[in-house]
PDB file of C-alpha atoms in Angstrom:
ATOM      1  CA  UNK A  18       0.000   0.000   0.000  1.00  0.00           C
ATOM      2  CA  UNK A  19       1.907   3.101  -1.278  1.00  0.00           C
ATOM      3  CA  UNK A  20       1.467   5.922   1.255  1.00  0.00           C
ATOM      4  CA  UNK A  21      -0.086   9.360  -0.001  1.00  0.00           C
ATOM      5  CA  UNK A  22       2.338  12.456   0.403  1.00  0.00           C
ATOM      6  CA  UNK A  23       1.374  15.547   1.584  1.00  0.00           C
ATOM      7  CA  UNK A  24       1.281  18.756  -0.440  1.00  0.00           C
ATOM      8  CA  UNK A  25       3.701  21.480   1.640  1.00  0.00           C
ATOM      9  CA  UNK A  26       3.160  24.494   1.203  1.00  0.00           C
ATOM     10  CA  UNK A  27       5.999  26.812   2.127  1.00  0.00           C
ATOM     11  CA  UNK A  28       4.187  30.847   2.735  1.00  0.00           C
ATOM     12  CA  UNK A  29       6.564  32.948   0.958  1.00  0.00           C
ATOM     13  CA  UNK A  30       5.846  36.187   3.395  1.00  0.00           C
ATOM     14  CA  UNK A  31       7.909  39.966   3.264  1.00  0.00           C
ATOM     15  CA  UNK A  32       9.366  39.088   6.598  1.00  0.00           C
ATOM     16  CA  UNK A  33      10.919  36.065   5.883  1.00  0.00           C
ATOM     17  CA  UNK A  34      12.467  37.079   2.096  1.00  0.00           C
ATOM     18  CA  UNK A  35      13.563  40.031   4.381  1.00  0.00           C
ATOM     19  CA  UNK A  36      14.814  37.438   7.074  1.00  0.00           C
ATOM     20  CA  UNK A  37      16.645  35.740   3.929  1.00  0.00           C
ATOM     21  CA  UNK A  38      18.102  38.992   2.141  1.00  0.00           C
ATOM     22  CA  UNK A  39      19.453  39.708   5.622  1.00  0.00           C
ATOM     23  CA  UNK A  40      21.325  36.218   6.133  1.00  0.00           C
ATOM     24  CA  UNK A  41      22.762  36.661   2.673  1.00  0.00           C
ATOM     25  CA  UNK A  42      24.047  40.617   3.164  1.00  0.00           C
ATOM     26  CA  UNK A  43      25.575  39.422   7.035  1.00  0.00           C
ATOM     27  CA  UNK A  44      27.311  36.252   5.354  1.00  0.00           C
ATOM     28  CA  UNK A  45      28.510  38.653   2.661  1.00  0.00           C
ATOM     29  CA  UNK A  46      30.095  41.244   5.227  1.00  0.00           C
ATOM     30  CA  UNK A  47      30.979  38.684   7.507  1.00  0.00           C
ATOM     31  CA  UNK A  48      34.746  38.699   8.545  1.00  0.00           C
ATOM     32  CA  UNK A  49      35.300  41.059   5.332  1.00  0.00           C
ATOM     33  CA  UNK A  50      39.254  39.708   4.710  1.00  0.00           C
ATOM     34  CA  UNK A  51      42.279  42.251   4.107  1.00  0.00           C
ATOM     35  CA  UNK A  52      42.353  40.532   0.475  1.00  0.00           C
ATOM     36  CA  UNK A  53      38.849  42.315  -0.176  1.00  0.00           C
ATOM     37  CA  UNK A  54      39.761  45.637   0.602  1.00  0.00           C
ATOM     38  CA  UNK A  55      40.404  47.656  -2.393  1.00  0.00           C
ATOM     39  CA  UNK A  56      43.694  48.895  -2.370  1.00  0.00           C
ATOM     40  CA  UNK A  57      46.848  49.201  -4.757  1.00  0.00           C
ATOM     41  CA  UNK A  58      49.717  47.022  -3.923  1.00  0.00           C
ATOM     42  CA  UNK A  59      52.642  48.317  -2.957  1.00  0.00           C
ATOM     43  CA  UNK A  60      55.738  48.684  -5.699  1.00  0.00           C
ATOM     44  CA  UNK A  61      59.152  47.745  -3.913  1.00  0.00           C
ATOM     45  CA  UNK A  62      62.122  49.453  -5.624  1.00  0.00           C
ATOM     46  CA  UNK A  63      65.456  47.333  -6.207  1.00  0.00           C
ATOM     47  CA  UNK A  64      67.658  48.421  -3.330  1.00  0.00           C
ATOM     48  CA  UNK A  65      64.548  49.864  -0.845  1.00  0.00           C
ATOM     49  CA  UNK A  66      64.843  48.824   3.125  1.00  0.00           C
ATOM     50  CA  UNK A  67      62.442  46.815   4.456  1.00  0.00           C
ATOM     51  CA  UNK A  68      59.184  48.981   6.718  1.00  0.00           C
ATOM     52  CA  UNK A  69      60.561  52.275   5.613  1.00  0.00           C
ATOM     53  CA  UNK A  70      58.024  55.197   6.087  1.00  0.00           C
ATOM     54  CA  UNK A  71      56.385  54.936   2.795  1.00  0.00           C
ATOM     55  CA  UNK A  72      55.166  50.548   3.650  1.00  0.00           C
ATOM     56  CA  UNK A  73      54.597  51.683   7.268  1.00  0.00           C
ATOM     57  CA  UNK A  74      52.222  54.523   5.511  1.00  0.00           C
ATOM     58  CA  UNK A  75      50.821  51.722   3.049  1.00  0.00           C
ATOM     59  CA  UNK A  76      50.071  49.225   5.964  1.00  0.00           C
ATOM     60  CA  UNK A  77      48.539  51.997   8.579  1.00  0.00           C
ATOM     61  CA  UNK A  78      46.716  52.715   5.700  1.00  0.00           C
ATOM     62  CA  UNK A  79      45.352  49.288   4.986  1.00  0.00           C
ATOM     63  CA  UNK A  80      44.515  47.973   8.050  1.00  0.00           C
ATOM     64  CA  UNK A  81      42.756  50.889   9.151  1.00  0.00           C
ATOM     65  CA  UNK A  82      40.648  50.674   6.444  1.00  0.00           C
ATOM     66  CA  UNK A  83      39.608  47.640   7.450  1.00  0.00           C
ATOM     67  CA  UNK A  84      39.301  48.693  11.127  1.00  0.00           C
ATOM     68  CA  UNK A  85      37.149  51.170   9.397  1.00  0.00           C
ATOM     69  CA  UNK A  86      34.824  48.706   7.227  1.00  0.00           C
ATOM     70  CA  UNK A  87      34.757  46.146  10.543  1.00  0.00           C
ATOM     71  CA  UNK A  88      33.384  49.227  12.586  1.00  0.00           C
ATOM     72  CA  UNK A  89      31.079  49.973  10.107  1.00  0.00           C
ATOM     73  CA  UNK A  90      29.671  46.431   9.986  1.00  0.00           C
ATOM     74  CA  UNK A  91      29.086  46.598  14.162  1.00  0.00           C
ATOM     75  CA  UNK A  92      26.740  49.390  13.610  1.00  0.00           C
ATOM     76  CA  UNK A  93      24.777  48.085  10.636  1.00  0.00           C
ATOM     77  CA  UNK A  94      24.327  44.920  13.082  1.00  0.00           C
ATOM     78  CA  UNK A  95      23.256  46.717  15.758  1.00  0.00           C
ATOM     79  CA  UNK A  96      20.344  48.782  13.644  1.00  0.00           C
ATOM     80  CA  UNK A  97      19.660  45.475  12.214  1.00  0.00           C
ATOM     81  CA  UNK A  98      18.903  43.826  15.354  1.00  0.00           C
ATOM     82  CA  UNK A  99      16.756  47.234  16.903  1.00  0.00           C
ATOM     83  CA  UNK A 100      14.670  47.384  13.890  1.00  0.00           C
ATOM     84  CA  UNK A 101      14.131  43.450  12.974  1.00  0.00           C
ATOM     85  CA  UNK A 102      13.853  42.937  16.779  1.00  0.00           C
ATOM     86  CA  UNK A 103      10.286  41.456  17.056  1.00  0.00           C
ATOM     87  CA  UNK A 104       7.985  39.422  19.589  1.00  0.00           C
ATOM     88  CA  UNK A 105       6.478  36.679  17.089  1.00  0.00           C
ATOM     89  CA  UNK A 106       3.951  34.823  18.507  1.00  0.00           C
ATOM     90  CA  UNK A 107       4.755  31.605  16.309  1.00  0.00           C
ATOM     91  CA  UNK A 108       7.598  29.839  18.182  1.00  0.00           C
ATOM     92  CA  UNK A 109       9.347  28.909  15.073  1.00  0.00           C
ATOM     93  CA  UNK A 110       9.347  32.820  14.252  1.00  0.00           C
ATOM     94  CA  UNK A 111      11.230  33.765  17.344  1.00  0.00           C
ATOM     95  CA  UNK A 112      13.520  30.205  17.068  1.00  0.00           C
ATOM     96  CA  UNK A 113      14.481  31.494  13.638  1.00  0.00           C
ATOM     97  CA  UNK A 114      15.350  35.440  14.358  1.00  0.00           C
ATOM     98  CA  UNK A 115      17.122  33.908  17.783  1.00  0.00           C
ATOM     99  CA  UNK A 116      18.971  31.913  15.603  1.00  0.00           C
ATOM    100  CA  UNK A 117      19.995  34.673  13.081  1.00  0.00           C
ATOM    101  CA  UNK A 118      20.883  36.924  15.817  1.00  0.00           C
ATOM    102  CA  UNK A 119      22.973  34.603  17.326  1.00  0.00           C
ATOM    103  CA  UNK A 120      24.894  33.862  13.894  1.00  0.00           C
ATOM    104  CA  UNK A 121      25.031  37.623  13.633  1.00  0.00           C
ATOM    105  CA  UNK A 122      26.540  37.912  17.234  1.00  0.00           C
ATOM    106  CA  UNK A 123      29.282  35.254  16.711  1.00  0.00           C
ATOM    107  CA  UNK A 124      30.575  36.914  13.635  1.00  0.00           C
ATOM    108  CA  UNK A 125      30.889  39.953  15.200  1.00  0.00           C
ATOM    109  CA  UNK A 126      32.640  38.528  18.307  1.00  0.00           C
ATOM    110  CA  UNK A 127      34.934  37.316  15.938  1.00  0.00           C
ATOM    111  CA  UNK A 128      35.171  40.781  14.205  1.00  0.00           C
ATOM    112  CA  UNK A 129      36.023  42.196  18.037  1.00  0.00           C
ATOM    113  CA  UNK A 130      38.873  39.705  17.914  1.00  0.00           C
ATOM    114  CA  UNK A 131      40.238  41.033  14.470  1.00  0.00           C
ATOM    115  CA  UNK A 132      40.035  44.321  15.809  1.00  0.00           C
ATOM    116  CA  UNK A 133      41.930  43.921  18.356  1.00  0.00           C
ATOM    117  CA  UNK A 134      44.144  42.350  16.219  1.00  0.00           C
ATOM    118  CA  UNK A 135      44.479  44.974  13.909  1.00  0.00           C
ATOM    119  CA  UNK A 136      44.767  47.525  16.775  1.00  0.00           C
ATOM    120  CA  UNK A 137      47.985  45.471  17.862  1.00  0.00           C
ATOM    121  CA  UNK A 138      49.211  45.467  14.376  1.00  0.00           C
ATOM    122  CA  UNK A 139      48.981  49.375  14.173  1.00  0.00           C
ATOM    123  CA  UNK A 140      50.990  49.693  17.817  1.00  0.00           C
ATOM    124  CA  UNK A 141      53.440  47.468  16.243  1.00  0.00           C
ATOM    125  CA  UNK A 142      53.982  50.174  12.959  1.00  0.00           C
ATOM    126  CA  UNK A 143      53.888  52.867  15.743  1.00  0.00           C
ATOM    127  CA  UNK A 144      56.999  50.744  17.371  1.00  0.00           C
ATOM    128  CA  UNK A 145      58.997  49.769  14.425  1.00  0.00           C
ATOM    129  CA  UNK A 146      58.332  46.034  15.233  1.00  0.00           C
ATOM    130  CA  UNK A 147      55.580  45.603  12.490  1.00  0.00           C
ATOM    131  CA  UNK A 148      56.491  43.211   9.315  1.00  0.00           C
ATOM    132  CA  UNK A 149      59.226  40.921  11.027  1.00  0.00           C
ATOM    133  CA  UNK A 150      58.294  37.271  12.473  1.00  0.00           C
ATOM    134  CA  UNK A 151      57.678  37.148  16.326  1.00  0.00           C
ATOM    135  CA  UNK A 152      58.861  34.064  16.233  1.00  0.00           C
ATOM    136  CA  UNK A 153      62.395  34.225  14.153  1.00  0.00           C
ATOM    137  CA  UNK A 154      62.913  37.906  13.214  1.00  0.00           C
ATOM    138  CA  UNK A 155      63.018  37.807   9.853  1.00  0.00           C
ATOM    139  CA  UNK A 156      60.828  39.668   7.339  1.00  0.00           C
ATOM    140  CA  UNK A 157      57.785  38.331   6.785  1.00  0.00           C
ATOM    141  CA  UNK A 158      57.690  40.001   3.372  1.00  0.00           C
ATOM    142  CA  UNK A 159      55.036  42.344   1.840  1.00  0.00           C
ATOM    143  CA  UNK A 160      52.924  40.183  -0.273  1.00  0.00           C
ATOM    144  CA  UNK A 161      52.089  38.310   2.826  1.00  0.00           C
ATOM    145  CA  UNK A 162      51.342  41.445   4.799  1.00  0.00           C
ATOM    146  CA  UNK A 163      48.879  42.651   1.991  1.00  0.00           C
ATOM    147  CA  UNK A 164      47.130  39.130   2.451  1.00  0.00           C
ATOM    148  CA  UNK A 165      47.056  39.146   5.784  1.00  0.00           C
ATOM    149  CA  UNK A 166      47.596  42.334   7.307  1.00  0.00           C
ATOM    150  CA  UNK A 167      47.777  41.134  10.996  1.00  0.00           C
ATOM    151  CA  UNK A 168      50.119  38.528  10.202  1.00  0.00           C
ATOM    152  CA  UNK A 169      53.164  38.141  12.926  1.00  0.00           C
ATOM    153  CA  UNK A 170      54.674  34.872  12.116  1.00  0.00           C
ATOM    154  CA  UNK A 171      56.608  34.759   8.464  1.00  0.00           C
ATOM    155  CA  UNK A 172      55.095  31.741   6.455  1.00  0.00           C
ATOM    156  CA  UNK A 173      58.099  29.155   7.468  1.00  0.00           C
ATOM    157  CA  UNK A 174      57.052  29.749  10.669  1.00  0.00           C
ATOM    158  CA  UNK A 175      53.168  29.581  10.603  1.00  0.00           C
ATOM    159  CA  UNK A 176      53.727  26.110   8.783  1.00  0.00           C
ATOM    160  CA  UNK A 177      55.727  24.698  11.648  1.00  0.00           C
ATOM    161  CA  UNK A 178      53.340  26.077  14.210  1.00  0.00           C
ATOM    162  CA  UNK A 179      50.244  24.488  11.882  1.00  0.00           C
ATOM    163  CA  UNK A 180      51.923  21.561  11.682  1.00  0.00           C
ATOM    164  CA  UNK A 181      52.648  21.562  15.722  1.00  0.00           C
ATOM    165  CA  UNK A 182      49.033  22.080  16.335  1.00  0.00           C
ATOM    166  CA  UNK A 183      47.847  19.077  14.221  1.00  0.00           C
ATOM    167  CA  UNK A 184      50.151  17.066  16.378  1.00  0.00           C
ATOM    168  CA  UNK A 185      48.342  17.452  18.565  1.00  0.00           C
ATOM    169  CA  UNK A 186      45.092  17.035  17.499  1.00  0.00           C
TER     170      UNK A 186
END
């Protein structure tokens, strides 16, 4: 006896296409990445030293932009959360927007992290320490700086430490 399925229907209302539109934009501006920042890479010269004024300039420059666009991203998720704060009476409403604004929370805890991050990265330019491995001392070169702006370790050294930590599970 084949069993009969039941038709679902799925109400297509403006709050939860809004509810969708807004997952979408936060997983879009989520943890925005130095690589995403428009910027122009900088052009060494033959013969330059390494963090003179004019990379220290280019790197304050970056990752306060990002500081910047992180900041930015805290306030739109704060409005978003006033304004799309709502008592539904459905429980599956309010298990939903709980849900997004907990998503929404843990990316921007994350966010505070990088911050801080990049605020130790910009004390580090301010004391001439910025761009050399914390580990070794050597440079950790500028490509990898405009990847990852808050980068301490030079790659050799990131690879051991990776390495280390799947050691040990």
């Amino acid at each position: 006896m084949a069993a009969k399925k039941k038709a679902v229907t799925h109400k297509n209302t403006d709050k939860s296409t809004a509810s969708t539109k807004a997952k979408r934009t936060a997983k879009t501006h989520t943890l925005a990445a130095a690589g995403d920042l428009d910027f122009t890479p900088y052009k060494t010269v033959k013969g330059e030293e390494y963090m003179n004024a004019e990379m220290k300039i280019h790197f304050s420059a970056i990752l306060s932009m990002w500081k910047k666009e992180l900041m930015e991203e805290v306030d739109r998720t704060v409005h978003h959360m006033q304004d799309e704060a709502a008592n539904f009476p459905d429980p599956n409403d309010r298990a939903t927007q709980e849900s997004e604004f907990t998503m929404e929370l843990r990316a921007r805890d994350r966010e505070r992290k990088l911050i801080k991050k990049i605020d130790e990265s910009l004390m580090l330019i301010d004391d001439d320490d910025y761009g050399y491995c914390e580990s070794c001392g050597v440079e950790i070169g500028i490509r990898r700086l405009e990847a990852r702006p808050t980068a301490t370790l030079c790659i050799d050294c990131k690879t051991l430490d990776e390495i280390r930590e799947k050691q040990r599970g």
